[in-house]
Amino acid sequence: MQISAAPLIYILIFVAVVALVEGVYLTVFGKSISLSSRMSRRLALLEKNNNREEVLEQLRKEMSQHMSSRGIPLYSILATKAQKANIAFSPKQLILIMGVLTVFSYFALTIGTEAGTPVRILVAIAMGVGGVYVWVNNKAKKRMALLEEQLPDAVELMVRSLRVGHPFSSAIGIVSKEIPDPLGSEFGLIADEAAYGRDVAESLKAFAERMDSQDLRFLAVAVAIQQQSGGNLAEILEGLAKVIRARFKLFRRVKAITAEAKWSGMFLSAFPIGALIMINVIQPNYYDDVKETAAFIPAALVVAVFLIINVIFMKIMVNIKV
């Protein structure tokens, strides 16, 4: 029995592409960019550079550069995810990385497979662009999940700070020092902007819109209303912290309840593709008797369309919104 390793080589090259992006990212920006670091990126930058204005400018540039570059062709599909992930690479650097990874993939495919040149070029482009997209998407999901988990603790910390007599801007500054990233750097940026005269409610609103987070919008609206109509901000934020924590628990409960359905949907969507890969690995000549017929290409296209429809419908069925 002849075994073909070509499909496995394609998968390994794609995994290598994603790993290379992560390796380059950590090499360029160091551990301060990692969400697992106990020290926020803002504090790490301040430790290296005591110039507060330069650190503020660098962080503001990193946090807004992707949405301002949505006009670049094809970059709009990546801009929103890159903004939520707060990728420190500039849009031009990300595009350059896509190009370098495309070239890397092409040479890896040339060495490891016997595919024709047009196929290698198309697959290499798909791997270069797709690898960066997968990496950015994973970064965005992890960062948003961690931000939602940190937010109730951050609001409760602001409540305790307000009750001992600190002004709200100082309470935000305390959060930026005590809470690690992603909220640490984000609230540090808001505290720095408040120190230079920007309205705190306006900064919170911009942060909420940039992250597209409903809980952050609640926080921004609560602060804005308190500024306009007065009231005990500590009590308002205490109630908000309870609401945010309850919403977080509800989302986690729904996620746990629907986990089986989501994994079933993922398995049913991936099984046909996995079966096709295994057939090509174990028996690469399986389709030799029919691939030269006139109906092979149309039939393959019909199967591909049905697979895509299957993935879309499975995603719709298991995507339960609360």
CSV table of C-alpha atoms in Angstrom, one decimal:
chain,number,residue,atom,x,y,z
A,1,MET,CA,0.0,0.0,0.0
A,2,GLN,CA,1.4,3.4,-1.1
A,3,ILE,CA,1.2,6.1,1.5
A,4,SER,CA,1.4,9.8,0.5
A,5,ALA,CA,2.7,12.3,3.1
A,6,ALA,CA,1.8,15.4,1.0
A,7,PRO,CA,-1.3,16.3,2.9
A,8,LEU,CA,0.5,16.1,6.2
A,9,ILE,CA,3.3,18.2,4.8
A,10,TYR,CA,0.7,20.9,3.9
A,11,ILE,CA,-0.6,20.9,7.4
A,12,LEU,CA,2.9,21.0,9.0
A,13,ILE,CA,3.9,23.9,6.8
A,14,PHE,CA,0.8,25.8,7.8
A,15,VAL,CA,1.5,25.1,11.5
A,16,ALA,CA,5.1,26.3,11.0
A,17,VAL,CA,3.8,29.5,9.4
A,18,VAL,CA,1.6,30.3,12.5
A,19,ALA,CA,4.4,29.4,14.9
A,20,LEU,CA,6.8,31.7,12.9
A,21,VAL,CA,4.5,34.6,13.3
A,22,GLU,CA,4.3,34.1,17.1
A,23,GLY,CA,8.0,33.6,17.3
A,24,VAL,CA,8.8,36.8,15.4
A,25,TYR,CA,6.2,38.7,17.5
A,26,LEU,CA,7.7,37.7,20.8
A,27,THR,CA,11.3,38.3,19.5
A,28,VAL,CA,10.5,41.8,18.4
A,29,PHE,CA,8.4,43.0,21.3
A,30,GLY,CA,9.6,40.7,24.1
A,31,LYS,CA,7.6,39.3,27.0
A,32,SER,CA,5.8,42.6,27.7
A,33,ILE,CA,3.5,41.9,24.8
A,34,SER,CA,2.4,38.6,26.3
A,35,LEU,CA,-0.9,38.4,28.1
A,36,SER,CA,0.5,36.0,30.6
A,37,SER,CA,3.0,38.6,31.9
A,38,ARG,CA,2.1,39.9,35.4
A,39,MET,CA,3.5,43.4,34.5
A,40,SER,CA,1.4,45.3,32.0
A,41,ARG,CA,3.0,46.4,28.7
A,42,ARG,CA,2.6,50.1,29.8
A,43,LEU,CA,4.5,49.6,33.0
A,44,ALA,CA,7.2,47.6,31.2
A,45,LEU,CA,7.6,50.4,28.7
A,46,LEU,CA,7.8,53.0,31.5
A,47,GLU,CA,10.5,51.0,33.2
A,48,LYS,CA,12.6,51.1,30.0
A,49,ASN,CA,11.7,54.7,29.1
A,50,ASN,CA,10.7,57.1,31.8
A,51,ASN,CA,9.3,59.6,29.3
A,52,ARG,CA,5.6,59.3,30.0
A,53,GLU,CA,4.6,61.2,26.8
A,54,GLU,CA,6.5,58.9,24.5
A,55,VAL,CA,5.0,55.8,26.1
A,56,LEU,CA,1.5,57.3,25.8
A,57,GLU,CA,2.1,58.1,22.2
A,58,GLN,CA,3.4,54.7,21.4
A,59,LEU,CA,0.5,52.9,23.1
A,60,ARG,CA,-2.1,55.2,21.4
A,61,LYS,CA,-0.5,54.5,18.0
A,62,GLU,CA,-0.6,50.7,18.6
A,63,MET,CA,-4.2,50.8,19.8
A,64,SER,CA,-5.5,52.8,16.8
A,65,GLN,CA,-3.3,52.0,13.9
A,66,HIS,CA,-5.3,49.1,12.5
A,67,MET,CA,-8.7,50.7,12.3
A,68,SER,CA,-7.2,53.7,10.6
A,69,SER,CA,-5.7,51.5,7.9
A,70,ARG,CA,-8.9,49.8,6.8
A,71,GLY,CA,-8.5,51.5,3.5
A,72,ILE,CA,-5.6,49.3,2.5
A,73,PRO,CA,-6.9,46.7,0.0
A,74,LEU,CA,-7.8,43.4,1.6
A,75,TYR,CA,-6.6,44.6,5.0
A,76,SER,CA,-10.1,45.5,6.1
A,77,ILE,CA,-10.8,41.8,6.8
A,78,LEU,CA,-8.0,41.8,9.3
A,79,ALA,CA,-8.2,45.3,10.7
A,80,THR,CA,-11.0,44.7,13.2
A,81,LYS,CA,-9.5,41.5,14.6
A,82,ALA,CA,-6.0,43.1,14.8
A,83,GLN,CA,-7.5,46.1,16.7
A,84,LYS,CA,-9.2,43.9,19.3
A,85,ALA,CA,-6.0,41.8,19.6
A,86,ASN,CA,-4.0,45.1,19.9
A,87,ILE,CA,-1.3,43.7,17.6
A,88,ALA,CA,1.8,45.9,18.1
A,89,PHE,CA,2.9,45.2,14.5
A,90,SER,CA,1.9,48.1,12.2
A,91,PRO,CA,-0.4,47.2,9.2
A,92,LYS,CA,2.6,47.6,6.8
A,93,GLN,CA,4.6,45.2,9.0
A,94,LEU,CA,1.8,42.6,9.0
A,95,ILE,CA,1.5,42.8,5.2
A,96,LEU,CA,5.2,42.4,4.9
A,97,ILE,CA,5.1,39.4,7.2
A,98,MET,CA,2.3,37.9,5.0
A,99,GLY,CA,4.6,38.3,2.0
A,100,VAL,CA,7.6,36.8,3.8
A,101,LEU,CA,5.5,33.8,5.0
A,102,THR,CA,4.1,33.3,1.5
A,103,VAL,CA,7.7,33.1,0.1
A,104,PHE,CA,8.6,30.7,2.9
A,105,SER,CA,5.6,28.5,2.2
A,106,TYR,CA,6.4,28.4,-1.5
A,107,PHE,CA,9.9,27.2,-0.9
A,108,ALA,CA,8.7,24.7,1.7
A,109,LEU,CA,6.1,23.4,-0.7
A,110,THR,CA,8.7,23.2,-3.5
A,111,ILE,CA,11.0,21.1,-1.3
A,112,GLY,CA,8.4,18.9,0.4
A,113,THR,CA,5.8,18.3,-2.4
A,114,GLU,CA,5.6,17.6,-6.1
A,115,ALA,CA,2.7,20.0,-6.8
A,116,GLY,CA,2.8,22.2,-9.9
A,117,THR,CA,4.0,25.8,-9.8
A,118,PRO,CA,0.5,27.4,-10.1
A,119,VAL,CA,-0.8,25.2,-7.2
A,120,ARG,CA,2.3,26.0,-5.1
A,121,ILE,CA,1.8,29.7,-5.7
A,122,LEU,CA,-1.9,29.6,-4.8
A,123,VAL,CA,-1.4,27.4,-1.7
A,124,ALA,CA,1.6,29.5,-0.6
A,125,ILE,CA,-0.5,32.8,-0.7
A,126,ALA,CA,-3.3,31.1,1.2
A,127,MET,CA,-0.9,29.9,3.8
A,128,GLY,CA,0.8,33.3,4.2
A,129,VAL,CA,-2.4,35.3,4.5
A,130,GLY,CA,-4.4,32.6,6.3
A,131,GLY,CA,-1.6,31.9,8.8
A,132,VAL,CA,-1.5,35.5,9.8
A,133,TYR,CA,-5.3,35.7,10.0
A,134,VAL,CA,-5.6,32.6,12.2
A,135,TRP,CA,-2.9,34.0,14.5
A,136,VAL,CA,-4.5,37.4,14.8
A,137,ASN,CA,-8.0,35.8,15.3
A,138,ASN,CA,-6.7,33.6,18.1
A,139,LYS,CA,-5.0,36.6,19.7
A,140,ALA,CA,-8.2,38.6,19.6
A,141,LYS,CA,-10.3,35.8,21.1
A,142,LYS,CA,-7.9,35.3,24.0
A,143,ARG,CA,-7.5,39.0,24.7
A,144,MET,CA,-11.3,39.7,24.6
A,145,ALA,CA,-12.0,36.7,26.9
A,146,LEU,CA,-9.3,37.8,29.4
A,147,LEU,CA,-10.6,41.4,29.3
A,148,GLU,CA,-14.2,40.3,30.0
A,149,GLU,CA,-12.9,38.2,32.9
A,150,GLN,CA,-10.8,41.1,34.4
A,151,LEU,CA,-13.4,43.8,34.1
A,152,PRO,CA,-15.6,43.0,37.2
A,153,ASP,CA,-12.5,42.8,39.4
A,154,ALA,CA,-11.3,46.1,38.0
A,155,VAL,CA,-14.6,47.9,38.6
A,156,GLU,CA,-14.7,46.5,42.2
A,157,LEU,CA,-11.1,47.8,42.7
A,158,MET,CA,-12.3,51.3,41.5
A,159,VAL,CA,-15.2,51.1,44.0
A,160,ARG,CA,-12.9,50.4,46.9
A,161,SER,CA,-10.6,53.2,45.8
A,162,LEU,CA,-13.5,55.7,45.6
A,163,ARG,CA,-14.7,54.7,49.0
A,164,VAL,CA,-11.4,55.6,50.7
A,165,GLY,CA,-11.5,59.0,49.1
A,166,HIS,CA,-9.5,58.8,45.9
A,167,PRO,CA,-10.8,60.7,42.8
A,168,PHE,CA,-12.0,58.7,39.9
A,169,SER,CA,-8.9,59.4,37.8
A,170,SER,CA,-6.7,58.1,40.6
A,171,ALA,CA,-8.9,55.0,40.9
A,172,ILE,CA,-8.3,54.3,37.2
A,173,GLY,CA,-4.6,54.8,37.8
A,174,ILE,CA,-4.6,52.2,40.6
A,175,VAL,CA,-6.3,49.7,38.3
A,176,SER,CA,-3.6,50.2,35.7
A,177,LYS,CA,-1.0,49.3,38.3
A,178,GLU,CA,-2.7,46.4,40.0
A,179,ILE,CA,-4.4,44.7,37.1
A,180,PRO,CA,-2.2,43.0,34.4
A,181,ASP,CA,-2.9,43.2,30.7
A,182,PRO,CA,-5.1,43.7,28.8
A,183,LEU,CA,-6.9,46.0,31.2
A,184,GLY,CA,-3.7,47.2,32.8
A,185,SER,CA,-2.4,49.0,29.8
A,186,GLU,CA,-5.8,50.1,28.6
A,187,PHE,CA,-6.7,51.8,31.9
A,188,GLY,CA,-3.2,53.2,32.1
A,189,LEU,CA,-3.7,54.9,28.8
A,190,ILE,CA,-7.0,56.3,30.0
A,191,ALA,CA,-5.3,57.6,33.2
A,192,ASP,CA,-2.5,59.2,31.2
A,193,GLU,CA,-5.0,60.9,28.8
A,194,ALA,CA,-7.0,62.2,31.8
A,195,ALA,CA,-3.7,63.6,33.3
A,196,TYR,CA,-3.2,65.6,30.0
A,197,GLY,CA,-6.8,66.9,30.0
A,198,ARG,CA,-9.0,64.4,28.1
A,199,ASP,CA,-12.4,63.7,29.6
A,200,VAL,CA,-12.4,60.2,31.3
A,201,ALA,CA,-15.9,59.4,30.1
A,202,GLU,CA,-14.9,60.2,26.5
A,203,SER,CA,-11.8,57.9,26.9
A,204,LEU,CA,-13.9,55.1,28.3
A,205,LYS,CA,-16.4,55.4,25.5
A,206,ALA,CA,-13.6,55.3,22.8
A,207,PHE,CA,-12.2,52.2,24.5
A,208,ALA,CA,-15.6,50.5,24.6
A,209,GLU,CA,-16.2,51.2,20.9
A,210,ARG,CA,-12.7,50.1,19.9
A,211,MET,CA,-13.2,46.8,21.8
A,212,ASP,CA,-16.9,46.5,20.8
A,213,SER,CA,-17.7,45.4,24.4
A,214,GLN,CA,-21.2,45.9,25.9
A,215,ASP,CA,-19.9,45.7,29.4
A,216,LEU,CA,-17.4,48.5,28.7
A,217,ARG,CA,-20.2,50.6,27.2
A,218,PHE,CA,-22.2,50.1,30.4
A,219,LEU,CA,-19.1,51.5,32.3
A,220,ALA,CA,-18.7,54.5,30.0
A,221,VAL,CA,-22.4,55.4,30.2
A,222,ALA,CA,-22.5,55.1,34.0
A,223,VAL,CA,-19.5,57.4,34.3
A,224,ALA,CA,-20.9,59.9,31.8
A,225,ILE,CA,-24.3,60.0,33.5
A,226,GLN,CA,-22.7,60.5,37.0
A,227,GLN,CA,-20.7,63.4,35.6
A,228,GLN,CA,-23.8,65.1,34.2
A,229,SER,CA,-26.3,64.4,37.0
A,230,GLY,CA,-24.2,63.7,40.0
A,231,GLY,CA,-24.7,60.9,42.5
A,232,ASN,CA,-22.5,58.4,44.4
A,233,LEU,CA,-20.2,57.0,41.8
A,234,ALA,CA,-19.0,54.2,44.1
A,235,GLU,CA,-22.6,52.9,44.5
A,236,ILE,CA,-23.2,53.1,40.8
A,237,LEU,CA,-20.1,51.2,40.0
A,238,GLU,CA,-20.7,48.6,42.7
A,239,GLY,CA,-24.1,47.8,41.1
A,240,LEU,CA,-22.5,47.8,37.7
A,241,ALA,CA,-19.8,45.3,38.9
A,242,LYS,CA,-22.6,43.0,40.1
A,243,VAL,CA,-24.3,43.2,36.7
A,244,ILE,CA,-21.1,42.6,34.8
A,245,ARG,CA,-20.2,39.6,37.0
A,246,ALA,CA,-23.7,38.2,36.6
A,247,ARG,CA,-23.5,38.6,32.8
A,248,PHE,CA,-20.1,36.9,32.8
A,249,LYS,CA,-21.5,34.0,34.8
A,250,LEU,CA,-24.5,33.7,32.5
A,251,PHE,CA,-22.3,33.6,29.4
A,252,ARG,CA,-20.0,31.0,31.0
A,253,ARG,CA,-23.1,28.9,31.9
A,254,VAL,CA,-24.5,29.1,28.4
A,255,LYS,CA,-21.1,28.2,27.0
A,256,ALA,CA,-20.9,25.1,29.3
A,257,ILE,CA,-24.4,24.0,28.3
A,258,THR,CA,-23.8,24.4,24.6
A,259,ALA,CA,-20.3,23.0,24.6
A,260,GLU,CA,-21.4,19.5,23.5
A,261,ALA,CA,-23.4,20.9,20.6
A,262,LYS,CA,-20.5,23.1,19.5
A,263,TRP,CA,-18.0,20.3,19.6
A,264,SER,CA,-20.5,18.1,17.7
A,265,GLY,CA,-20.8,20.8,15.1
A,266,MET,CA,-17.1,21.2,14.8
A,267,PHE,CA,-16.6,17.4,14.5
A,268,LEU,CA,-19.3,17.0,11.8
A,269,SER,CA,-17.8,20.0,9.9
A,270,ALA,CA,-14.2,18.8,10.1
A,271,PHE,CA,-14.9,15.0,9.6
A,272,PRO,CA,-15.4,15.2,5.8
A,273,ILE,CA,-12.2,17.2,5.3
A,274,GLY,CA,-10.3,14.9,7.7
A,275,ALA,CA,-11.6,11.9,5.8
A,276,LEU,CA,-10.5,13.3,2.5
A,277,ILE,CA,-7.0,14.0,3.9
A,278,MET,CA,-6.7,10.5,5.3
A,279,ILE,CA,-7.8,9.0,2.0
A,280,ASN,CA,-5.1,10.9,0.2
A,281,VAL,CA,-2.5,9.9,2.7
A,282,ILE,CA,-3.4,6.2,2.9
A,283,GLN,CA,-4.5,5.6,-0.7
A,284,PRO,CA,-3.3,8.5,-2.9
A,285,ASN,CA,-4.4,6.6,-6.1
A,286,TYR,CA,-8.0,6.2,-4.8
A,287,TYR,CA,-9.4,8.6,-7.4
A,288,ASP,CA,-7.3,7.6,-10.4
A,289,ASP,CA,-10.1,5.7,-12.0
A,290,VAL,CA,-12.5,8.7,-12.1
A,291,LYS,CA,-10.4,11.8,-12.0
A,292,GLU,CA,-9.9,11.9,-15.8
A,293,THR,CA,-13.6,11.7,-16.5
A,294,ALA,CA,-15.6,14.8,-17.5
A,295,ALA,CA,-17.8,14.6,-14.4
A,296,PHE,CA,-15.0,14.6,-11.8
A,297,ILE,CA,-14.3,18.4,-11.6
A,298,PRO,CA,-18.1,19.4,-11.5
A,299,ALA,CA,-18.7,16.7,-8.9
A,300,ALA,CA,-15.8,17.9,-6.8
A,301,LEU,CA,-17.0,21.5,-7.0
A,302,VAL,CA,-20.5,20.4,-5.9
A,303,VAL,CA,-19.1,18.5,-3.0
A,304,ALA,CA,-17.0,21.5,-2.0
A,305,VAL,CA,-20.0,23.8,-2.1
A,306,PHE,CA,-22.0,21.4,0.1
A,307,LEU,CA,-19.1,21.2,2.5
A,308,ILE,CA,-19.0,25.0,2.8
A,309,ILE,CA,-22.8,25.1,3.3
A,310,ASN,CA,-22.5,22.4,5.9
A,311,VAL,CA,-19.9,24.4,7.8
A,312,ILE,CA,-22.0,27.6,7.6
A,313,PHE,CA,-25.2,25.9,8.8
A,314,MET,CA,-23.4,24.1,11.6
A,315,LYS,CA,-21.9,27.4,12.8
A,316,ILE,CA,-25.4,29.0,12.7
A,317,MET,CA,-27.0,26.2,14.6
A,318,VAL,CA,-24.4,26.1,17.5
A,319,ASN,CA,-23.9,29.9,17.7
A,320,ILE,CA,-26.4,30.7,20.6
A,321,LYS,CA,-26.6,34.4,21.4
A,322,VAL,CA,-27.6,35.6,24.8
